[in-house]
PDB file of C-alpha atoms in Angstrom:
ATOM      1  CA  UNK A   1     121.484 115.113 131.884  1.00  0.00           C
ATOM      2  CA  UNK A   2     121.281 112.543 129.069  1.00  0.00           C
ATOM      3  CA  UNK A   3     118.388 110.081 129.466  1.00  0.00           C
ATOM      4  CA  UNK A   4     119.490 106.528 130.218  1.00  0.00           C
ATOM      5  CA  UNK A   5     116.162 104.746 129.657  1.00  0.00           C
ATOM      6  CA  UNK A   6     112.879 104.945 127.825  1.00  0.00           C
ATOM      7  CA  UNK A   7     109.362 103.677 128.584  1.00  0.00           C
ATOM      8  CA  UNK A   8     108.549 100.946 126.062  1.00  0.00           C
ATOM      9  CA  UNK A   9     105.511  98.967 125.005  1.00  0.00           C
ATOM     10  CA  UNK A  10     107.749  96.614 122.996  1.00  0.00           C
ATOM     11  CA  UNK A  11     110.042  96.116 120.029  1.00  0.00           C
ATOM     12  CA  UNK A  12     110.017  94.264 116.730  1.00  0.00           C
ATOM     13  CA  UNK A  13     113.522  93.233 115.730  1.00  0.00           C
ATOM     14  CA  UNK A  14     112.859  92.899 111.997  1.00  0.00           C
ATOM     15  CA  UNK A  15     109.825  94.669 110.563  1.00  0.00           C
ATOM     16  CA  UNK A  16     108.990  95.260 106.913  1.00  0.00           C
ATOM     17  CA  UNK A  17     105.740  97.159 107.613  1.00  0.00           C
ATOM     18  CA  UNK A  18     107.089 100.114 109.609  1.00  0.00           C
ATOM     19  CA  UNK A  19     109.070 101.888 106.889  1.00  0.00           C
ATOM     20  CA  UNK A  20     111.308 101.045 103.943  1.00  0.00           C
ATOM     21  CA  UNK A  21     113.620  98.044 104.236  1.00  0.00           C
ATOM     22  CA  UNK A  22     114.161  95.840 107.261  1.00  0.00           C
ATOM     23  CA  UNK A  23     113.637  97.947 110.374  1.00  0.00           C
ATOM     24  CA  UNK A  24     114.086  97.648 114.109  1.00  0.00           C
ATOM     25  CA  UNK A  25     110.853  99.111 115.477  1.00  0.00           C
ATOM     26  CA  UNK A  26     110.591 100.632 118.937  1.00  0.00           C
ATOM     27  CA  UNK A  27     107.048 100.990 120.291  1.00  0.00           C
ATOM     28  CA  UNK A  28     106.982 103.588 123.045  1.00  0.00           C
ATOM     29  CA  UNK A  29     104.501 103.567 125.907  1.00  0.00           C
ATOM     30  CA  UNK A  30     102.095 106.444 126.354  1.00  0.00           C
ATOM     31  CA  UNK A  31      99.826 108.233 123.911  1.00  0.00           C
ATOM     32  CA  UNK A  32      97.497 111.214 124.410  1.00  0.00           C
ATOM     33  CA  UNK A  33      95.553 110.777 121.150  1.00  0.00           C
ATOM     34  CA  UNK A  34      93.236 107.836 121.905  1.00  0.00           C
ATOM     35  CA  UNK A  35      92.359 107.346 118.243  1.00  0.00           C
ATOM     36  CA  UNK A  36      89.252 105.141 117.856  1.00  0.00           C
ATOM     37  CA  UNK A  37      90.286 101.925 116.089  1.00  0.00           C
ATOM     38  CA  UNK A  38      93.977 102.308 117.008  1.00  0.00           C
ATOM     39  CA  UNK A  39      95.842  99.046 116.418  1.00  0.00           C
ATOM     40  CA  UNK A  40      98.062  99.647 119.496  1.00  0.00           C
ATOM     41  CA  UNK A  41      95.599 100.599 122.277  1.00  0.00           C
ATOM     42  CA  UNK A  42      97.772  98.891 124.914  1.00  0.00           C
ATOM     43  CA  UNK A  43     100.363 101.653 124.326  1.00  0.00           C
ATOM     44  CA  UNK A  44      98.049 104.480 125.444  1.00  0.00           C
ATOM     45  CA  UNK A  45      98.573 104.235 129.238  1.00  0.00           C
ATOM     46  CA  UNK A  46     101.596 106.349 130.209  1.00  0.00           C
ATOM     47  CA  UNK A  47     102.076 104.136 133.291  1.00  0.00           C
ATOM     48  CA  UNK A  48     102.079 100.897 131.302  1.00  0.00           C
ATOM     49  CA  UNK A  49     104.938  99.153 129.579  1.00  0.00           C
ATOM     50  CA  UNK A  50     108.434  98.786 130.992  1.00  0.00           C
ATOM     51  CA  UNK A  51     111.509 100.925 131.378  1.00  0.00           C
ATOM     52  CA  UNK A  52     114.327  99.866 129.078  1.00  0.00           C
ATOM     53  CA  UNK A  53     117.937 100.985 129.022  1.00  0.00           C
ATOM     54  CA  UNK A  54     118.883 102.911 125.889  1.00  0.00           C
ATOM     55  CA  UNK A  55     122.233 101.075 125.896  1.00  0.00           C
ATOM     56  CA  UNK A  56     120.359  97.738 125.853  1.00  0.00           C
ATOM     57  CA  UNK A  57     118.226  98.879 122.899  1.00  0.00           C
ATOM     58  CA  UNK A  58     121.334  99.891 120.976  1.00  0.00           C
ATOM     59  CA  UNK A  59     122.959  96.513 121.714  1.00  0.00           C
ATOM     60  CA  UNK A  60     119.915  94.814 120.182  1.00  0.00           C
ATOM     61  CA  UNK A  61     120.050  97.070 117.112  1.00  0.00           C
ATOM     62  CA  UNK A  62     123.761  96.366 116.693  1.00  0.00           C
ATOM     63  CA  UNK A  63     123.128  92.596 116.569  1.00  0.00           C
ATOM     64  CA  UNK A  64     121.416  92.834 113.162  1.00  0.00           C
ATOM     65  CA  UNK A  65     123.601  93.710 110.155  1.00  0.00           C
ATOM     66  CA  UNK A  66     120.561  93.508 107.828  1.00  0.00           C
ATOM     67  CA  UNK A  67     118.799  96.580 109.210  1.00  0.00           C
ATOM     68  CA  UNK A  68     118.110  99.477 106.865  1.00  0.00           C
ATOM     69  CA  UNK A  69     116.932 101.604 109.734  1.00  0.00           C
ATOM     70  CA  UNK A  70     115.048 102.108 112.957  1.00  0.00           C
ATOM     71  CA  UNK A  71     111.422 103.143 113.389  1.00  0.00           C
ATOM     72  CA  UNK A  72     109.923 104.920 116.394  1.00  0.00           C
ATOM     73  CA  UNK A  73     106.244 104.122 116.820  1.00  0.00           C
ATOM     74  CA  UNK A  74     103.817 104.081 119.656  1.00  0.00           C
ATOM     75  CA  UNK A  75     102.225 105.230 121.591  1.00  0.00           C
ATOM     76  CA  UNK A  76     103.422 108.720 120.752  1.00  0.00           C
ATOM     77  CA  UNK A  77     107.208 109.047 120.361  1.00  0.00           C
ATOM     78  CA  UNK A  78     107.142 112.835 120.712  1.00  0.00           C
ATOM     79  CA  UNK A  79     105.843 112.428 124.285  1.00  0.00           C
ATOM     80  CA  UNK A  80     109.276 110.978 125.113  1.00  0.00           C
ATOM     81  CA  UNK A  81     111.201 113.209 122.733  1.00  0.00           C
ATOM     82  CA  UNK A  82     114.245 113.671 124.968  1.00  0.00           C
ATOM     83  CA  UNK A  83     114.933 109.926 125.258  1.00  0.00           C
ATOM     84  CA  UNK A  84     114.169 109.364 121.580  1.00  0.00           C
ATOM     85  CA  UNK A  85     116.655 112.097 120.624  1.00  0.00           C
ATOM     86  CA  UNK A  86     119.376 110.138 122.425  1.00  0.00           C
ATOM     87  CA  UNK A  87     118.432 106.962 120.549  1.00  0.00           C
ATOM     88  CA  UNK A  88     118.142 108.862 117.255  1.00  0.00           C
ATOM     89  CA  UNK A  89     121.657 110.301 117.620  1.00  0.00           C
ATOM     90  CA  UNK A  90     123.047 106.806 118.099  1.00  0.00           C
ATOM     91  CA  UNK A  91     121.001 105.456 115.172  1.00  0.00           C
ATOM     92  CA  UNK A  92     122.397 108.149 112.888  1.00  0.00           C
ATOM     93  CA  UNK A  93     125.973 107.419 114.098  1.00  0.00           C
ATOM     94  CA  UNK A  94     125.393 103.900 112.760  1.00  0.00           C
ATOM     95  CA  UNK A  95     124.350 105.310 109.350  1.00  0.00           C
ATOM     96  CA  UNK A  96     120.835 103.872 109.713  1.00  0.00           C
ATOM     97  CA  UNK A  97     117.724 105.713 108.544  1.00  0.00           C
ATOM     98  CA  UNK A  98     115.141 106.937 111.028  1.00  0.00           C
ATOM     99  CA  UNK A  99     111.384 106.755 110.498  1.00  0.00           C
ATOM    100  CA  UNK A 100     109.022 108.211 113.108  1.00  0.00           C
ATOM    101  CA  UNK A 101     105.263 107.715 113.425  1.00  0.00           C
ATOM    102  CA  UNK A 102     103.292 110.464 115.160  1.00  0.00           C
ATOM    103  CA  UNK A 103      99.620 111.112 115.810  1.00  0.00           C
ATOM    104  CA  UNK A 104     100.474 114.802 115.646  1.00  0.00           C
ATOM    105  CA  UNK A 105     100.638 116.511 112.266  1.00  0.00           C
ATOM    106  CA  UNK A 106     103.943 117.938 111.105  1.00  0.00           C
ATOM    107  CA  UNK A 107     102.506 121.424 111.553  1.00  0.00           C
ATOM    108  CA  UNK A 108     101.536 120.665 115.173  1.00  0.00           C
ATOM    109  CA  UNK A 109     104.993 119.243 115.846  1.00  0.00           C
ATOM    110  CA  UNK A 110     106.627 122.379 114.426  1.00  0.00           C
ATOM    111  CA  UNK A 111     104.541 124.496 116.801  1.00  0.00           C
ATOM    112  CA  UNK A 112     105.380 122.235 119.729  1.00  0.00           C
ATOM    113  CA  UNK A 113     109.077 122.414 118.764  1.00  0.00           C
ATOM    114  CA  UNK A 114     109.039 126.157 119.463  1.00  0.00           C
ATOM    115  CA  UNK A 115     108.491 125.305 123.139  1.00  0.00           C
ATOM    116  CA  UNK A 116     110.445 122.031 123.347  1.00  0.00           C
ATOM    117  CA  UNK A 117     113.988 121.770 121.994  1.00  0.00           C
ATOM    118  CA  UNK A 118     113.827 117.959 122.118  1.00  0.00           C
ATOM    119  CA  UNK A 119     110.890 117.855 119.715  1.00  0.00           C
ATOM    120  CA  UNK A 120     112.821 120.148 117.400  1.00  0.00           C
ATOM    121  CA  UNK A 121     115.948 117.968 117.599  1.00  0.00           C
ATOM    122  CA  UNK A 122     113.962 114.764 116.993  1.00  0.00           C
ATOM    123  CA  UNK A 123     112.414 116.336 113.898  1.00  0.00           C
ATOM    124  CA  UNK A 124     115.900 117.342 112.711  1.00  0.00           C
ATOM    125  CA  UNK A 125     117.142 113.743 113.047  1.00  0.00           C
ATOM    126  CA  UNK A 126     114.098 112.167 111.353  1.00  0.00           C
ATOM    127  CA  UNK A 127     114.416 110.981 107.743  1.00  0.00           C
ATOM    128  CA  UNK A 128     110.782 109.944 107.221  1.00  0.00           C
ATOM    129  CA  UNK A 129     107.780 111.100 109.254  1.00  0.00           C
ATOM    130  CA  UNK A 130     104.348 109.468 109.124  1.00  0.00           C
ATOM    131  CA  UNK A 131     102.130 112.137 110.637  1.00  0.00           C
ATOM    132  CA  UNK A 132      98.550 112.575 111.746  1.00  0.00           C
ATOM    133  CA  UNK A 133      96.103 110.625 113.857  1.00  0.00           C
ATOM    134  CA  UNK A 134      94.644 107.327 112.731  1.00  0.00           C
ATOM    135  CA  UNK A 135      91.087 107.999 111.520  1.00  0.00           C
ATOM    136  CA  UNK A 136      89.013 104.823 111.444  1.00  0.00           C
ATOM    137  CA  UNK A 137      86.622 106.209 108.803  1.00  0.00           C
ATOM    138  CA  UNK A 138      89.639 106.792 106.515  1.00  0.00           C
ATOM    139  CA  UNK A 139      91.201 103.379 107.141  1.00  0.00           C
ATOM    140  CA  UNK A 140      92.830 102.071 103.969  1.00  0.00           C
ATOM    141  CA  UNK A 141      94.657  98.738 103.894  1.00  0.00           C
ATOM    142  CA  UNK A 142      96.186  99.543 100.488  1.00  0.00           C
ATOM    143  CA  UNK A 143      98.341 102.382 101.864  1.00  0.00           C
ATOM    144  CA  UNK A 144     102.019 101.664 102.333  1.00  0.00           C
ATOM    145  CA  UNK A 145     103.155 102.017 105.968  1.00  0.00           C
ATOM    146  CA  UNK A 146     100.041 103.977 107.028  1.00  0.00           C
ATOM    147  CA  UNK A 147      96.644 103.091 108.431  1.00  0.00           C
ATOM    148  CA  UNK A 148      94.408 105.895 107.193  1.00  0.00           C
ATOM    149  CA  UNK A 149      94.418 108.171 104.154  1.00  0.00           C
ATOM    150  CA  UNK A 150      94.805 111.405 106.164  1.00  0.00           C
ATOM    151  CA  UNK A 151      98.265 110.325 107.314  1.00  0.00           C
ATOM    152  CA  UNK A 152     101.187 111.624 105.282  1.00  0.00           C
ATOM    153  CA  UNK A 153     104.560 110.004 104.641  1.00  0.00           C
ATOM    154  CA  UNK A 154     106.870 113.026 104.705  1.00  0.00           C
ATOM    155  CA  UNK A 155     110.411 112.993 103.353  1.00  0.00           C
ATOM    156  CA  UNK A 156     111.961 115.129 106.074  1.00  0.00           C
ATOM    157  CA  UNK A 157     115.328 115.543 104.359  1.00  0.00           C
ATOM    158  CA  UNK A 158     113.701 117.024 101.237  1.00  0.00           C
ATOM    159  CA  UNK A 159     111.239 119.003 103.352  1.00  0.00           C
ATOM    160  CA  UNK A 160     114.138 120.664 105.193  1.00  0.00           C
ATOM    161  CA  UNK A 161     115.985 121.352 101.908  1.00  0.00           C
ATOM    162  CA  UNK A 162     113.004 122.799 100.050  1.00  0.00           C
ATOM    163  CA  UNK A 163     111.292 124.567 102.932  1.00  0.00           C
ATOM    164  CA  UNK A 164     107.937 122.944 102.209  1.00  0.00           C
ATOM    165  CA  UNK A 165     106.382 119.536 102.874  1.00  0.00           C
ATOM    166  CA  UNK A 166     107.631 116.966 100.401  1.00  0.00           C
ATOM    167  CA  UNK A 167     105.951 113.571 100.465  1.00  0.00           C
ATOM    168  CA  UNK A 168     108.032 110.412 100.213  1.00  0.00           C
ATOM    169  CA  UNK A 169     107.663 108.556  96.928  1.00  0.00           C
TER     170      UNK A 169
END
């Protein structure tokens, strides 16, 4: 059965800090990582936030002709992979790019995808992946779209083509 809703912490209708171009950013609720210094600690509780209809989210995205894409952030989007796959499919139908933030590394997600088809599908639909946990000791305010230097900005389209991790330039 196709998910009809998702658990959200909030949205930002026009963000320029969550990926290239003007982006509609969806902050999911629930995160298992608990990174010290996280800038979204209110998103950690899986019982927090509110349920939101996926149709309603898409209506909001459709209102803005200036969007270059949509970003999934958190919380941890891969903890709600099935619902995010449904949103991602609709985002791609609209010819918008998809950026996903994850506290998991790409390698961890690939392992998890062996057990969860939704994680695999979400990875397949992702254009840009910012991976890895936020590490307070590696915090770097000069990095584009990332909080700490251990996090990578992976060009998923090139990574799939070349069969190895290719960082976004």
